[in-house]
Coordinates of C-alpha atoms in Angstrom, one line a residue:
M1 CA -16.6 1.6 3.9
T2 CA -17.6 3.3 7.1
S3 CA -15.7 6.3 8.5
E4 CA -14.5 4.2 11.4
G5 CA -13.2 1.6 9.0
R6 CA -11.4 4.3 7.0
R7 CA -9.8 5.6 10.2
R8 CA -8.7 2.1 11.2
G9 CA -7.3 1.5 7.7
A10 CA -5.5 4.9 7.7
A11 CA -4.0 4.2 11.1
L12 CA -2.8 0.8 10.0
M13 CA -1.2 2.2 6.9
L14 CA 0.4 5.0 9.0
G15 CA 1.8 2.3 11.2
S16 CA 3.0 0.4 8.1
G17 CA 4.8 3.5 6.9
L18 CA 6.4 4.1 10.3
S19 CA 7.5 0.5 10.4
N20 CA 9.1 0.9 7.0
Q21 CA 11.1 4.0 8.0
V22 CA 12.1 2.5 11.4
G23 CA 13.3 -0.6 9.5
A24 CA 15.4 1.7 7.2
S25 CA 16.9 3.4 10.3
V26 CA 17.8 0.1 11.9
A27 CA 19.3 -1.0 8.6
A28 CA 21.5 2.1 8.7
L29 CA 22.8 1.0 12.1
A30 CA 24.2 -2.1 10.4
F31 CA 25.9 -0.3 7.6
P32 CA 29.3 0.1 9.4
Q33 CA 29.7 -3.6 9.7
L34 CA 27.8 -5.0 6.7
G35 CA 27.7 -2.1 4.3
P36 CA 24.5 -1.2 2.4
A37 CA 24.9 -4.1 0.0
G38 CA 25.1 -6.6 2.8
V39 CA 22.1 -5.2 4.6
V40 CA 20.1 -5.2 1.3
A41 CA 21.0 -8.8 0.7
V42 CA 19.6 -9.8 4.1
R43 CA 16.5 -7.7 3.6
Q44 CA 15.9 -9.4 0.2
W45 CA 16.2 -12.8 1.8
V46 CA 13.6 -11.9 4.5
A47 CA 11.2 -10.5 1.8
A48 CA 11.7 -13.6 -0.3
A49 CA 11.1 -16.0 2.7
V50 CA 8.0 -14.1 3.8
L51 CA 6.4 -13.9 0.3
L52 CA 7.3 -17.4 -0.8
A53 CA 5.9 -18.9 2.4
T54 CA 2.8 -16.8 2.1
A55 CA 2.0 -17.2 -1.6
R56 CA 3.6 -20.5 -2.4
P57 CA 3.7 -19.7 -6.2
R58 CA 3.7 -22.6 -8.7
L59 CA 6.9 -21.4 -10.4
R60 CA 7.0 -24.3 -12.9
A61 CA 3.6 -23.3 -14.2
F62 CA 4.8 -19.8 -15.2
T63 CA 5.1 -19.2 -18.9
A64 CA 7.9 -17.2 -20.6
A65 CA 5.5 -14.3 -21.1
Q66 CA 4.9 -14.3 -17.3
W67 CA 8.5 -14.7 -16.3
R68 CA 9.7 -11.7 -18.3
P69 CA 7.9 -9.0 -16.2
V70 CA 8.6 -11.0 -13.0
L71 CA 12.3 -11.0 -13.6
A72 CA 12.3 -7.3 -14.6
L73 CA 10.4 -6.6 -11.4
A74 CA 13.1 -8.6 -9.4
L75 CA 15.9 -6.5 -11.1
V76 CA 14.1 -3.2 -10.3
F77 CA 13.3 -4.4 -6.8
G78 CA 16.9 -5.2 -5.9
T79 CA 18.3 -2.1 -7.6
M80 CA 15.8 0.1 -5.8
N81 CA 16.6 -1.1 -2.4
L82 CA 20.4 -1.0 -3.0
S83 CA 20.4 2.5 -4.4
L84 CA 18.1 3.7 -1.6
Y85 CA 20.2 2.2 1.2
S86 CA 23.4 3.5 -0.4
A87 CA 21.8 7.0 -0.5
V88 CA 20.7 6.8 3.1
D89 CA 24.3 5.9 4.0
R90 CA 25.5 9.1 2.3
I91 CA 22.9 11.8 2.6
G92 CA 20.6 10.6 5.4
L93 CA 17.2 8.9 5.7
G94 CA 14.9 12.0 5.4
L95 CA 16.5 13.4 2.2
A96 CA 17.0 10.0 0.6
V97 CA 13.4 8.9 1.1
T98 CA 12.0 12.3 0.0
L99 CA 14.0 12.2 -3.3
E100 CA 12.9 8.6 -3.8
F101 CA 9.3 9.6 -3.4
L102 CA 9.6 11.6 -6.6
G103 CA 9.3 8.3 -8.4
P104 CA 5.6 7.6 -7.7
L105 CA 4.8 11.3 -7.9
A106 CA 6.3 11.4 -11.4
V107 CA 4.1 8.4 -12.4
A108 CA 1.0 10.2 -11.2
L109 CA 2.0 13.5 -12.9
A110 CA 3.0 11.7 -16.2
G111 CA -0.5 10.4 -16.6
S112 CA -2.2 13.7 -15.7
R113 CA -4.4 15.6 -18.1
R114 CA -4.8 18.6 -15.8
R115 CA -3.0 21.9 -16.2
G116 CA -2.9 22.3 -12.4
D117 CA -0.7 19.2 -12.1
L118 CA 1.9 20.8 -14.4
L119 CA 2.1 23.6 -11.9
G120 CA 2.4 21.1 -9.1
A121 CA 5.3 19.4 -11.0
L122 CA 7.1 22.8 -11.2
V123 CA 6.5 23.5 -7.5
A124 CA 7.8 20.0 -6.6
A125 CA 10.9 20.6 -8.8
A126 CA 11.6 23.9 -7.1
A127 CA 11.3 22.2 -3.7
V128 CA 13.8 19.6 -4.7
V129 CA 16.3 22.3 -5.7
V130 CA 15.8 23.9 -2.3
L131 CA 16.1 20.5 -0.6
V132 CA 19.4 19.6 -2.2
R133 CA 20.8 23.1 -2.4
P134 CA 23.8 22.5 -4.6
R135 CA 27.0 23.7 -3.1
P136 CA 30.7 22.5 -2.9
S137 CA 29.9 20.1 0.0
T138 CA 26.9 18.5 -1.7
D139 CA 27.1 14.8 -2.0
Y140 CA 26.0 14.5 -5.6
L141 CA 26.6 10.7 -5.7
G142 CA 24.2 10.3 -2.8
I143 CA 21.6 12.5 -4.5
G144 CA 22.1 10.5 -7.7
L145 CA 21.5 7.2 -5.9
A146 CA 18.3 8.5 -4.3
L147 CA 17.1 9.7 -7.7
L148 CA 18.0 6.3 -9.1
A149 CA 15.8 4.8 -6.4
A150 CA 13.0 7.1 -7.5
A151 CA 13.3 6.0 -11.1
C152 CA 13.3 2.3 -9.9
W153 CA 10.2 3.0 -7.8
A154 CA 8.4 4.5 -10.8
A155 CA 9.4 1.4 -12.9
Y156 CA 8.3 -0.8 -10.0
I157 CA 4.8 0.6 -10.0
L158 CA 4.4 0.1 -13.8
L159 CA 5.9 -3.4 -13.7
N160 CA 3.7 -4.4 -10.8
R161 CA 0.7 -3.5 -13.0
A162 CA 2.1 -5.7 -15.8
V163 CA 2.7 -8.6 -13.4
G164 CA -0.7 -8.2 -11.8
A165 CA -2.3 -8.4 -15.3
R166 CA -0.6 -11.7 -16.1
I167 CA -0.4 -13.5 -12.8
P168 CA -3.3 -13.5 -10.3
G169 CA -2.8 -12.8 -6.6
V170 CA 0.5 -12.3 -5.0
A171 CA 2.3 -15.1 -6.8
G172 CA 4.1 -12.8 -9.2
S173 CA 5.4 -10.6 -6.4
A174 CA 6.5 -13.7 -4.5
A175 CA 8.4 -15.0 -7.5
A176 CA 10.1 -11.6 -8.1
A177 CA 11.1 -11.5 -4.4
G178 CA 12.5 -15.0 -4.6
A179 CA 14.5 -14.2 -7.8
S180 CA 15.8 -11.0 -6.2
G181 CA 16.8 -12.8 -3.0
L182 CA 18.5 -15.5 -5.0
A183 CA 20.5 -12.9 -7.0
Y184 CA 21.7 -11.4 -3.8
V185 CA 23.1 -14.7 -2.4
P186 CA 26.6 -14.0 -3.7
V187 CA 26.4 -10.4 -2.6
G188 CA 25.4 -11.5 0.9
V189 CA 28.0 -14.2 1.1
W190 CA 30.7 -11.7 0.0
A191 CA 29.6 -9.2 2.6
M192 CA 29.7 -11.8 5.4
I193 CA 33.2 -12.9 4.4
A194 CA 34.6 -9.5 3.7
H195 CA 33.2 -7.6 6.7
R196 CA 32.8 -10.4 9.2
P197 CA 29.9 -8.7 11.0
G198 CA 29.0 -9.3 14.6
L199 CA 25.7 -10.9 15.6
G200 CA 24.2 -7.5 16.4
A201 CA 24.7 -6.2 12.9
V202 CA 23.2 -9.4 11.4
L203 CA 20.2 -9.1 13.7
A204 CA 19.8 -5.4 12.8
A205 CA 19.7 -6.4 9.1
V206 CA 17.1 -9.1 9.8
T207 CA 15.0 -6.7 11.9
A208 CA 15.2 -4.2 9.0
G209 CA 13.9 -6.9 6.7
V210 CA 11.0 -7.7 9.0
L211 CA 10.0 -4.1 9.7
S212 CA 10.4 -2.9 6.0
S213 CA 9.0 -6.0 4.3
A214 CA 6.9 -8.4 6.4
V215 CA 5.0 -5.7 8.5
P216 CA 4.1 -3.4 5.6
M217 CA 3.1 -6.4 3.5
L218 CA 0.7 -7.7 6.1
A219 CA -0.7 -4.2 6.8
D220 CA -1.3 -3.6 3.1
L221 CA -3.0 -7.0 2.7
L222 CA -5.4 -6.1 5.5
T223 CA -6.2 -2.6 4.2
L224 CA -5.6 -2.1 0.5
R225 CA -8.8 -3.8 -0.7
Q226 CA -11.0 -1.7 1.6
V227 CA -9.3 1.7 1.8
P228 CA -10.2 4.2 -1.0
A229 CA -7.4 5.2 -3.3
S230 CA -7.5 8.8 -2.1
V231 CA -7.0 7.7 1.5
F232 CA -4.2 5.3 0.6
G233 CA -2.4 8.0 -1.4
T234 CA -2.8 10.6 1.3
V235 CA -1.5 8.4 4.0
M236 CA 1.4 7.2 1.9
S237 CA 2.3 10.7 1.1
V238 CA 3.5 11.4 4.7
N239 CA 6.4 8.8 4.3
P240 CA 9.0 11.5 3.7
V241 CA 7.9 13.2 6.9
L242 CA 8.1 9.9 8.8
A243 CA 11.5 9.3 7.4
A244 CA 12.8 12.7 8.5
L245 CA 11.4 12.2 12.0
V246 CA 12.8 8.7 12.4
G247 CA 16.2 9.8 11.0
R248 CA 16.2 12.5 13.7
V249 CA 15.2 10.3 16.6
V250 CA 17.0 7.1 15.8
L251 CA 20.0 8.3 13.8
G252 CA 20.4 11.8 15.0
Q253 CA 20.2 13.3 11.5
R254 CA 18.9 16.9 11.7
L255 CA 17.3 18.8 9.0
D256 CA 17.1 22.6 9.0
A257 CA 13.8 24.6 8.7
L258 CA 14.2 25.1 4.9
S259 CA 14.6 21.4 4.3
W260 CA 11.5 20.6 6.4
A261 CA 9.6 23.2 4.3
A262 CA 10.8 21.6 1.1
I263 CA 9.7 18.2 2.3
G264 CA 6.3 19.6 3.2
V265 CA 5.8 21.1 -0.2
I266 CA 6.7 17.8 -2.0
V267 CA 4.2 16.0 0.3
A268 CA 1.5 18.6 -0.3
V269 CA 1.9 18.3 -4.1
N270 CA 1.6 14.5 -3.9
V271 CA -1.5 14.8 -1.8
V272 CA -3.1 17.2 -4.2
V273 CA -2.3 15.0 -7.2
V274 CA -3.6 11.9 -5.6
V275 CA -6.8 13.2 -4.0
R276 CA -8.1 15.4 -6.8
P277 CA -10.6 13.6 -9.0
A278 CA -9.4 12.8 -12.5
A279 CA -10.5 15.3 -15.2
P280 CA -13.0 13.7 -17.6
V281 CA -11.7 12.8 -21.0
P282 CA -14.5 12.6 -23.5
S283 CA -12.5 10.8 -26.2
S284 CA -11.5 8.1 -23.8
P285 CA -14.1 7.5 -21.0
S286 CA -12.4 4.4 -19.7
A287 CA -9.0 6.0 -19.3
E288 CA -7.5 5.9 -15.8
G289 CA -6.9 9.1 -14.0
P290 CA -3.5 10.1 -12.7
A291 CA -4.4 9.7 -9.1
S292 CA -2.5 6.4 -8.5
P293 CA -1.3 6.4 -4.9
P294 CA 2.3 5.5 -4.6
T295 CA 3.2 1.9 -4.4
S296 CA 5.1 1.3 -1.2
P297 CA 8.4 -0.5 -2.0
G298 CA 8.3 -1.9 1.4
S299 CA 5.2 -3.9 1.2
P300 CA 4.5 -6.7 -1.3
V301 CA 0.7 -6.7 -1.8
P302 CA -1.4 -8.6 -4.3
P303 CA -1.5 -6.9 -7.8
G304 CA -5.2 -7.6 -7.9
A305 CA -5.7 -5.6 -4.7
A306 CA -3.6 -2.8 -6.1
A307 CA -5.6 -2.6 -9.3
A308 CA -8.8 -2.6 -7.3
S309 CA -7.7 0.4 -5.4
S310 CA -6.1 2.2 -8.4
S311 CA -2.8 2.2 -6.6
G312 CA -0.8 -0.3 -8.7
S313 CA 0.7 -1.3 -5.4
S314 CA 2.0 -4.7 -5.4
C315 CA 5.4 -4.8 -3.8
P316 CA 8.0 -7.1 -2.6
P317 CA 8.8 -4.7 -0.3
R318 CA 9.5 0.3 0.4
R319 CA 7.2 0.1 0.7
S320 CA 9.2 1.5 -1.0
A321 CA 9.5 1.4 0.0
A322 CA 11.7 1.2 1.0

């Protein structure tokens, strides 16, 4: 791939990440009327509609062995978005997304065979402590929800690999998005009846679904097969910074200098882990290195493309996202 093509791909992925975070901020504007659960329900419906219309999976042809990881992916997908949006509602967009980002970082570090990455893990852990700074006013529930989203994102990456190995193309992701959207029907109906949201709140939730699902999906479909894994991982690593900036501009959520420094450290650790070449392992020459760029939970992309780029990135959305 030419340097110009890499720049275009990186710019497109950066726009995808920005779209994902703007979508999350727009979603937060609808929280007062719909609540996080109601907004997530609408987002899941948008993701399902986009993916099912795009992939048109032959659901009846799926075997039981194929449905198991698909349904597990659907469960993780719905839980991830609900826990993230609930965390955003309590602790703000920048902090919530940064903590969620620990999920893909943990996946990369867990597969590492390099001593330097252990140091990176310790540095990232110290940055997290600085970022949350436990004190009497700390919202531990919000932090716990963000960490749950991180765990879900890690599971999401691993499950996407399993789905991609059993179902070609984006059909598995589409089926998972459809199952998740269907599961959220009673949640969405309850939210509409209980909260009676105005048209503006509903439109905000739909917009969040488009910005956090459809746009990242299309961007990843255009770039992920061509952009090297190191470039993908590096660009994806700036998502916590984008989240903090969007939270400041759109939602008026300010972070102090120490919080910005902690976010920078976490981003830097992820870049180092992703970009550094994997250490050779004589006893297992075919083993994969730890440098798997984070799957964006906001963008459903074909498992095959993810595997091709070593990213494992096949997401109905968040792209991770979120």
